[in-house]
Coordinates of C-alpha atoms in Angstrom, one line a residue:
M13 CA -13.8 0.0 28.8
S14 CA -15.6 3.3 28.2
G15 CA -13.8 6.2 26.6
G16 CA -13.4 8.1 29.9
P17 CA -11.7 5.4 31.9
E18 CA -9.5 4.4 29.0
A19 CA -8.4 7.9 28.3
A20 CA -7.5 8.4 32.0
A21 CA -5.7 5.1 32.3
A22 CA -3.7 5.8 29.1
D23 CA -1.9 8.6 31.0
H24 CA -0.2 6.1 33.3
A25 CA 2.8 4.8 31.4
G26 CA 3.3 1.1 31.9
A27 CA -0.2 0.3 33.2
W28 CA -1.9 -2.7 31.6
H29 CA -5.3 -2.3 29.9
R30 CA -7.9 -4.7 28.6
L31 CA -9.9 -4.4 25.5
H32 CA -13.5 -3.3 25.6
P33 CA -15.9 -5.8 27.3
L34 CA -18.0 -6.0 24.2
S35 CA -15.1 -7.2 22.1
P36 CA -16.1 -10.9 22.4
L37 CA -19.5 -10.1 21.0
I38 CA -18.1 -8.5 17.9
R39 CA -15.3 -11.2 17.4
S40 CA -17.7 -14.1 17.7
G41 CA -20.7 -12.4 16.1
R42 CA -20.3 -13.8 12.6
R43 CA -19.2 -17.2 13.8
V44 CA -22.2 -17.5 16.1
L45 CA -24.6 -16.2 13.5
A46 CA -23.4 -18.8 10.9
L47 CA -23.7 -21.6 13.4
L48 CA -27.2 -20.5 14.3
V49 CA -28.2 -20.4 10.7
L50 CA -26.9 -23.9 10.1
A51 CA -28.7 -25.1 13.2
G52 CA -31.9 -23.5 11.9
F53 CA -31.5 -25.3 8.5
G54 CA -31.0 -28.6 10.4
T55 CA -34.1 -28.0 12.4
T56 CA -36.3 -27.5 9.3
G57 CA -34.7 -30.5 7.5
M58 CA -33.0 -28.4 4.8
V59 CA -29.7 -29.7 6.1
G60 CA -29.4 -33.0 7.8
Q61 CA -32.3 -35.1 9.0
G62 CA -34.3 -32.4 10.8
G63 CA -36.4 -33.4 13.8
G64 CA -35.9 -30.3 16.0
P65 CA -32.9 -28.7 17.6
H66 CA -30.0 -30.9 18.8
W67 CA -28.0 -30.4 21.9
Y68 CA -24.7 -30.3 20.1
D69 CA -25.8 -27.4 17.9
L70 CA -26.2 -25.3 21.1
A71 CA -23.0 -26.7 22.5
I72 CA -21.0 -25.5 19.4
V73 CA -22.5 -22.1 19.7
G74 CA -21.7 -21.9 23.4
A75 CA -18.2 -23.1 22.8
A76 CA -17.7 -20.3 20.2
V77 CA -18.9 -17.7 22.7
V78 CA -16.8 -19.1 25.5
A79 CA -13.7 -19.1 23.3
A80 CA -14.2 -15.4 22.5
V81 CA -14.7 -14.5 26.1
V82 CA -11.5 -16.4 27.1
E83 CA -9.6 -14.6 24.3
W84 CA -10.7 -11.3 25.8
L85 CA -9.7 -12.3 29.3
V86 CA -6.1 -13.3 28.3
T87 CA -5.5 -10.2 26.1
R88 CA -4.0 -7.1 27.5
W89 CA -1.8 -4.2 26.2
T90 CA 0.3 -1.3 27.5
L91 CA 2.3 1.6 26.2
D92 CA 5.4 2.4 28.3
G93 CA 6.5 5.3 26.1
S94 CA 8.9 3.6 23.8
T95 CA 7.2 0.2 23.2
L96 CA 3.7 -1.0 22.7
R97 CA 3.3 -4.4 24.2
I98 CA 0.4 -6.7 23.4
E99 CA 0.0 -10.1 25.2
T100 CA -2.6 -12.7 24.4
G101 CA -3.0 -16.5 24.4
L102 CA -4.1 -19.0 27.0
L103 CA -2.2 -22.2 26.3
R104 CA 0.4 -20.6 23.9
R105 CA 1.3 -17.2 25.2
D106 CA 2.1 -14.6 22.6
S107 CA 3.8 -11.4 23.8
R108 CA 4.6 -8.8 21.1
Q109 CA 6.7 -5.7 21.7
L110 CA 6.3 -3.0 19.0
P111 CA 8.9 -0.3 19.2
V112 CA 7.3 3.1 18.4
A113 CA 10.4 4.2 16.6
R114 CA 9.8 1.5 13.9
I115 CA 6.1 2.3 13.4
Q116 CA 5.2 3.1 9.8
A117 CA 1.4 3.6 10.1
V118 CA -1.4 3.2 12.6
D119 CA -4.8 2.5 11.0
V120 CA -8.3 2.7 12.6
V121 CA -10.8 0.1 11.3
R122 CA -14.5 0.2 12.2
P123 CA -16.5 -2.9 11.0
F124 CA -20.2 -2.4 10.9
A125 CA -20.9 -4.3 14.1
A126 CA -18.2 -2.3 15.9
R127 CA -19.6 1.0 14.6
M128 CA -23.0 0.2 15.9
L129 CA -21.5 -0.1 19.4
G130 CA -19.1 2.8 19.1
L131 CA -16.0 0.7 18.9
A132 CA -13.0 0.6 16.6
E133 CA -9.9 -1.7 15.9
L134 CA -6.4 -0.3 16.0
R135 CA -3.8 -1.8 13.6
V136 CA -0.2 -1.0 14.0
R137 CA 2.2 -1.6 11.1
L138 CA 6.0 -1.6 11.5
A139 CA 8.7 -0.9 8.9
G140 CA 9.2 -3.8 6.4
S141 CA 6.3 -5.8 7.7
S142 CA 4.0 -7.8 5.5
H143 CA 0.9 -7.5 7.7
A144 CA -0.4 -5.7 10.8
D145 CA 2.1 -6.4 13.5
G146 CA -0.3 -5.5 16.3
R147 CA -4.1 -5.4 16.6
L148 CA -6.2 -4.1 19.4
A149 CA -9.8 -5.2 18.7
Y150 CA -11.7 -3.5 20.1
L151 CA -11.4 -0.1 21.8
T152 CA -13.9 2.7 22.1
E153 CA -13.5 5.2 19.2
P154 CA -12.2 8.0 21.3
A155 CA -9.7 5.7 23.0
A156 CA -8.5 4.3 19.6
E157 CA -8.0 7.9 18.2
Q158 CA -6.2 8.9 21.4
L159 CA -3.9 5.9 21.4
R160 CA -3.2 6.5 17.7
A161 CA -2.2 10.1 18.4
R162 CA 0.0 9.0 21.3
L163 CA 1.8 6.4 19.1
L164 CA 2.4 8.9 16.3
A165 CA 3.7 11.5 18.8
A166 CA 6.1 9.0 20.4
H167 CA 7.3 7.9 17.0
H168 CA 8.3 11.5 16.1
G169 CA 9.9 12.1 19.5
L170 CA 7.2 14.5 20.7
D171 CA 5.4 14.7 24.0
P172 CA 2.7 11.9 24.2
A173 CA 0.1 14.6 25.0
T174 CA 0.8 16.2 21.6
P175 CA -2.5 16.1 19.5
E176 CA -2.6 14.4 16.2
P177 CA -1.4 16.6 13.4
G178 CA -4.0 18.2 11.2
E179 CA -4.8 17.2 7.6
Q180 CA -5.9 18.8 4.4
V181 CA -8.5 17.1 2.2
V182 CA -7.1 16.7 -1.3
T183 CA -10.0 15.0 -3.1
T184 CA -13.2 13.0 -2.6
V185 CA -14.8 10.4 -4.9
P186 CA -18.5 11.2 -5.7
T187 CA -20.8 8.2 -5.1
G188 CA -22.3 8.4 -8.7
R189 CA -18.8 8.2 -10.3
L190 CA -17.9 5.3 -8.0
I191 CA -21.0 3.3 -9.0
G192 CA -20.5 4.1 -12.7
S193 CA -16.9 2.9 -12.6
V194 CA -18.0 -0.5 -11.1
V195 CA -21.0 -1.0 -13.4
L196 CA -19.3 0.0 -16.7
P197 CA -17.0 -3.0 -17.1
A198 CA -20.0 -5.4 -16.9
I199 CA -22.0 -3.7 -19.7
P200 CA -20.3 -5.6 -22.6
L201 CA -21.0 -8.9 -20.8
A202 CA -24.6 -8.0 -20.1
V203 CA -25.1 -7.0 -23.7
A204 CA -23.6 -10.2 -24.9
A205 CA -25.7 -12.3 -22.5
A206 CA -28.9 -10.5 -23.6
A207 CA -28.1 -11.1 -27.3
A208 CA -27.4 -14.7 -26.7
G209 CA -30.7 -15.0 -24.8
V210 CA -32.6 -13.5 -27.7
V211 CA -31.0 -15.9 -30.2
L212 CA -31.7 -18.9 -28.0
A213 CA -35.3 -17.8 -27.5
L214 CA -35.8 -17.6 -31.3
V215 CA -34.0 -20.9 -32.0
S216 CA -35.0 -23.0 -29.1
P217 CA -37.0 -22.0 -26.0
A218 CA -35.6 -25.0 -24.2
G219 CA -32.1 -23.7 -24.8
L220 CA -33.1 -20.4 -23.2
A221 CA -34.4 -22.2 -20.1
A222 CA -31.1 -24.1 -19.9
V223 CA -29.0 -20.9 -19.7
A224 CA -31.4 -19.1 -17.4
V225 CA -29.9 -20.7 -14.3
P226 CA -26.3 -19.9 -15.0
L227 CA -27.3 -16.4 -16.0
G228 CA -29.2 -16.0 -12.7
W229 CA -26.1 -17.1 -10.8
W230 CA -24.0 -14.6 -12.8
L231 CA -26.4 -11.8 -11.9
I232 CA -26.1 -12.7 -8.2
G233 CA -22.3 -12.8 -8.4
F234 CA -22.2 -9.5 -10.2
T235 CA -24.5 -7.9 -7.7
T236 CA -22.4 -9.2 -4.8
V237 CA -19.1 -8.0 -6.3
T238 CA -20.6 -4.6 -7.2
W239 CA -22.0 -4.1 -3.6
R240 CA -18.6 -5.1 -2.1
R241 CA -16.7 -2.6 -4.3
V242 CA -19.2 0.2 -3.7
S243 CA -19.5 -0.5 0.0
S244 CA -15.7 -0.8 0.6
Q245 CA -14.8 2.4 -1.4
Y246 CA -17.8 4.6 -0.5
G247 CA -16.9 8.1 0.6
F248 CA -13.3 7.6 -0.6
T249 CA -11.4 10.6 0.8
V250 CA -7.7 11.4 0.4
A251 CA -6.0 13.9 2.7
A252 CA -2.5 15.1 3.2
S253 CA -0.9 15.3 6.7
P254 CA 2.7 15.4 8.1
D255 CA 2.6 11.7 8.8
G256 CA 1.7 10.7 5.3
I257 CA -1.3 10.3 3.0
R258 CA -4.5 9.5 4.9
I259 CA -7.3 7.5 3.2
R260 CA -10.8 7.1 4.6
R261 CA -13.4 4.9 3.0
G262 CA -16.3 2.6 3.7
L263 CA -20.1 2.6 4.0
L264 CA -21.1 0.0 6.6
G265 CA -17.6 -0.6 7.9
T266 CA -15.1 2.2 7.7
V267 CA -11.3 2.1 7.3
A268 CA -8.9 5.0 8.1
E269 CA -5.4 4.2 6.9
T270 CA -2.2 6.1 6.4
I271 CA 0.4 5.6 3.7
P272 CA 3.8 6.9 4.8
M273 CA 5.4 8.8 1.9
Q274 CA 8.8 7.4 2.5
R275 CA 7.5 3.9 1.9
V276 CA 6.1 4.7 -1.6
Q277 CA 7.9 2.6 -4.2
A278 CA 5.9 3.6 -7.3
V279 CA 2.6 5.2 -8.3
R280 CA 0.6 4.0 -11.3
M281 CA -2.4 5.5 -13.1
I282 CA -4.7 3.1 -14.9
Q283 CA -7.1 4.2 -17.6
P284 CA -9.3 1.3 -18.8
L285 CA -10.8 1.5 -22.3
L286 CA -14.4 1.9 -21.1
W287 CA -13.5 4.7 -18.7
R288 CA -11.8 6.9 -21.2
P289 CA -15.0 8.5 -22.7
W290 CA -15.6 9.9 -19.2
S291 CA -11.9 10.8 -18.6
W292 CA -11.7 8.5 -15.5
C293 CA -8.7 6.8 -14.1
R294 CA -7.6 4.8 -11.1
L295 CA -4.5 5.6 -9.1
E296 CA -2.6 2.9 -7.2
V297 CA 0.5 3.1 -5.0
D298 CA 3.0 0.4 -4.3
V299 CA 4.1 0.4 -0.7
A300 CA 7.2 -1.3 0.6
G301 CA 6.7 -4.1 3.1
H302 CA 3.3 -5.3 2.0
P303 CA 3.7 -8.3 -0.3
G304 CA 1.1 -11.0 -0.9
P305 CA -2.5 -11.0 -2.0
E306 CA -5.1 -8.6 -0.8
R307 CA -8.6 -10.3 -0.8
E308 CA -10.6 -7.1 -0.3
E309 CA -10.2 -5.3 -3.5
G310 CA -8.6 -7.9 -5.8
V311 CA -5.1 -6.3 -6.0
S312 CA -1.9 -7.3 -4.4
E313 CA -1.4 -6.1 -0.9
A314 CA 1.6 -4.0 -2.0
R315 CA -0.7 -2.1 -4.3
K316 CA -3.2 0.1 -2.5
A317 CA -5.8 2.3 -4.1
L318 CA -4.7 6.0 -3.8
L319 CA -7.7 7.1 -5.8
A320 CA -10.6 4.7 -6.5
V321 CA -11.8 6.6 -9.6
G322 CA -11.1 10.2 -10.6
R323 CA -10.1 12.6 -13.3
P324 CA -6.5 13.0 -14.5
E325 CA -6.1 16.4 -12.9
E326 CA -6.9 14.9 -9.5
A327 CA -4.5 12.0 -10.2
Y328 CA -1.7 14.3 -11.1
R329 CA -2.2 16.3 -7.9
L330 CA -2.0 13.1 -5.9
V331 CA 1.1 11.9 -7.8
R332 CA 3.0 15.1 -6.9
L333 CA 2.0 14.6 -3.3
A334 CA 3.1 11.0 -3.2
V335 CA 6.4 11.2 -5.1
G336 CA 7.3 14.8 -4.3
A337 CA 8.4 15.7 -7.8
E338 CA 7.0 17.0 -11.1
T339 CA 6.5 14.8 -14.1
P340 CA 9.4 15.1 -16.6
A341 CA 9.1 15.5 -20.3
L342 CA 8.3 12.2 -22.1
T343 CA 9.7 11.0 -25.4
R344 CA 8.4 8.4 -27.9
P345 CA 10.3 5.4 -29.5
P346 CA 11.6 5.7 -33.0
L347 CA 9.2 5.0 -36.0
R348 CA 10.7 1.6 -36.7
A349 CA 9.3 0.5 -33.3
R350 CA 5.9 0.2 -35.1
W351 CA 7.1 -3.2 -36.5
R352 CA 7.6 -4.4 -32.9
A353 CA 4.5 -2.8 -31.3
P354 CA 2.0 -1.9 -34.1
L355 CA -1.0 -1.6 -31.9
S356 CA 0.5 0.2 -28.9
Y357 CA 3.1 2.3 -30.5
H358 CA 1.2 5.6 -30.3
F359 CA 0.8 5.1 -26.5
L360 CA 4.4 4.2 -25.7
A361 CA 6.3 7.0 -24.0
A362 CA 8.9 7.4 -21.2
G363 CA 11.1 10.0 -19.6
H364 CA 13.1 10.8 -16.5
S365 CA 14.6 13.6 -14.4
G366 CA 17.2 13.6 -11.8
D367 CA 14.9 11.9 -9.2
L368 CA 11.9 10.4 -11.0
A369 CA 11.3 8.0 -13.9
V370 CA 8.0 7.9 -15.8
A371 CA 6.8 5.3 -18.3
V372 CA 3.5 4.9 -20.3
T373 CA 2.4 1.6 -21.8
G374 CA -0.7 -0.2 -23.0
R375 CA -3.4 0.5 -25.5
V376 CA -6.6 -1.1 -24.2
R377 CA -5.5 -0.6 -20.6
R378 CA -3.2 2.4 -20.5
V379 CA -0.9 2.4 -17.6
T380 CA 1.4 5.3 -16.5
I381 CA 4.0 4.6 -13.8
W382 CA 5.9 7.1 -11.7
M383 CA 8.9 5.7 -9.9
P384 CA 11.3 7.7 -7.6
L385 CA 14.8 6.8 -8.6
A386 CA 15.8 6.5 -5.0
K387 CA 13.6 3.4 -4.8
A388 CA 15.2 1.6 -7.9
Q389 CA 16.8 -1.7 -7.1
S390 CA 18.1 -2.7 -10.6
V391 CA 18.3 -1.6 -14.2
R392 CA 17.9 -4.2 -16.9
Y393 CA 18.8 -4.1 -20.7
V394 CA 16.5 -6.5 -22.6
Q395 CA 16.7 -7.3 -26.3
G396 CA 14.8 -9.9 -28.2
P397 CA 15.5 -11.3 -31.7
L398 CA 13.2 -8.9 -33.5
Q399 CA 14.5 -6.0 -31.5
R400 CA 18.0 -7.0 -32.4
F401 CA 17.1 -7.0 -36.1
L402 CA 15.5 -3.6 -35.8
G403 CA 18.2 -2.1 -33.6
L404 CA 15.9 -1.7 -30.6
A405 CA 16.1 -2.6 -26.9
T406 CA 14.0 -2.2 -23.8
V407 CA 15.2 -0.9 -20.4
H408 CA 13.5 -2.0 -17.2
L409 CA 13.9 0.0 -14.0
D410 CA 12.9 -2.3 -11.1
A411 CA 11.9 -1.4 -7.6
A412 CA 11.3 -3.7 -4.6
G413 CA 8.7 -6.3 -5.5
S414 CA 8.3 -8.6 -8.6
H415 CA 5.7 -6.4 -10.3
V416 CA 7.1 -2.9 -9.6
H417 CA 9.0 -1.6 -12.6
A418 CA 9.0 1.2 -15.2
V419 CA 9.6 0.2 -18.8
F420 CA 11.5 2.3 -21.4
A421 CA 10.1 0.3 -24.3
E422 CA 11.5 0.0 -27.8
R423 CA 14.4 2.4 -27.6
T424 CA 17.3 2.5 -30.0
Q425 CA 20.3 0.4 -28.9
Q426 CA 22.4 3.5 -28.3
E427 CA 19.7 5.3 -26.2
A428 CA 19.0 2.1 -24.2
A429 CA 22.7 1.6 -23.4
G430 CA 23.0 5.2 -22.3
L431 CA 19.8 4.9 -20.2
V432 CA 21.2 1.9 -18.3
S433 CA 24.3 3.9 -17.2
E434 CA 22.5 7.1 -16.6
L435 CA 19.6 5.6 -14.6
A436 CA 22.0 3.6 -12.5
A437 CA 24.1 6.7 -11.7
L438 CA 21.0 8.8 -10.9
S439 CA 19.6 6.1 -8.7
R440 CA 22.8 5.9 -6.6
S441 CA 22.9 9.7 -6.3
A442 CA 19.2 9.9 -5.3
R443 CA 19.7 7.2 -2.6
Q444 CA 22.7 8.9 -1.2
Q445 CA 20.9 12.2 -1.0
G446 CA 18.1 10.6 1.0
R447 CA 20.3 8.8 3.5
P448 CA 21.0 10.3 6.9
P449 CA 24.6 11.6 7.5
A450 CA 27.1 8.9 8.5
P451 CA 28.1 8.8 12.2
P452 CA 31.6 10.0 13.1
P453 CA 34.2 7.2 13.3
P454 CA 34.7 5.8 16.8
S455 CA 37.8 6.7 18.8
G456 CA 40.2 4.1 20.0
P457 CA 42.1 1.3 18.4
L458 CA 41.3 0.3 14.8
T459 CA 38.9 -2.5 14.2
N460 CA 38.2 -4.8 11.3
R461 CA 35.9 -2.4 9.4
P462 CA 35.7 -1.5 5.7
V463 CA 38.2 1.2 4.7
P464 CA 36.6 4.6 3.8
L465 CA 37.1 5.7 0.2
D466 CA 36.3 9.3 -0.7
G467 CA 34.1 9.7 2.3
Q468 CA 32.0 6.4 1.6
L469 CA 32.4 2.9 2.8
L470 CA 33.4 0.2 0.3
D471 CA 30.2 -1.8 1.0
D472 CA 28.1 1.3 -0.2
G473 CA 26.2 1.6 3.1
P474 CA 23.0 0.0 4.2
P475 CA 20.7 -2.0 1.8
L476 CA 18.2 -0.2 -0.4
D477 CA 14.7 0.6 0.9
G478 CA 12.1 -2.1 0.6

């Protein structure tokens, strides 16, 4: 579809639409290219017996193209005002109904091939989901932006014709800083490899020839990883808008994603040792409903980059935007904690306010974590044998997810015991303040419901976020 017909058709609620006719070309492009390359190798004799092209090579390529066309023919979507419906599948029909009231984010992804043709993919994420619940690949770029605006307007109860809310750019990562942050970690390995090469050349030229091949493969791998990191995070831009924090990035293929602020579980600032002379840091945000590995950037899918590389003042500004609170004053453990953490003692610090907890750990890789107390799931008191001997203990404040927690490390036993009670009480209070008001009790005969006690139900309301 072109942008004009799609935009006009989108005004008719309940009408079914198809994806763009060039979608099969983009979907099957990589697959067909790989098959053609293998067929070419087979023709030259590099793979297989050679002897010219074979009929089954062309048949496989044709089958891939036909499968992509059939997938396009059996896929359709509609927006009836309260639900986005996507139907696909030939033998096994898949019909998805995505209520706009549960939409958490709508991302627009533009792979390189799609950008060349002026197309984009729309990814719809619902509350508590571990992946994109609905994908429309591909629409024209104007149609994708218009549908995104319609979904967000319907989600907030506005008129579908309401334009997308504006945004204010907070920070942008310069290209030189991005390249430097990717190259710096490899410098020690490159220096070590060069020194080993010089030693081998002096001792045994044959030994140098033996390590030349693995060194060459390492250089190829390093170049590939560097290119992927720079290409995926090129033009990294963070903006604030009423619907959340918007992130745009990408060189060949671009990604425009939105992080809803109410889904932020924790924010962490990472300062690697090699970045500190330049005062660089990386900011990551843990988002509820996204467990599992993310293959694109090497971090868990629940942990998204909020700032690829930046300075602390930029990071603090984004932290205030994400958690909506100022950083409280931090305190250090007692001096006897040096026996327990001799190397990292000077970097241990923690503190909390009425709605936010902050913890700093690590020496080589310094990590600062901000966690809203409303997102806390549990508070743990941990004490090992050496800590018991020194009269110390550690308090863990856990949010949803196995790796999301703030650590009050090496505190005195009295302080740790007080922290457990205080953090638990503050977390309950923060959650109750963030809940919507309870509905009035129904009229009519009594039912088998929990008995209210001081204005609250005995079961303490709905489960925690996450």
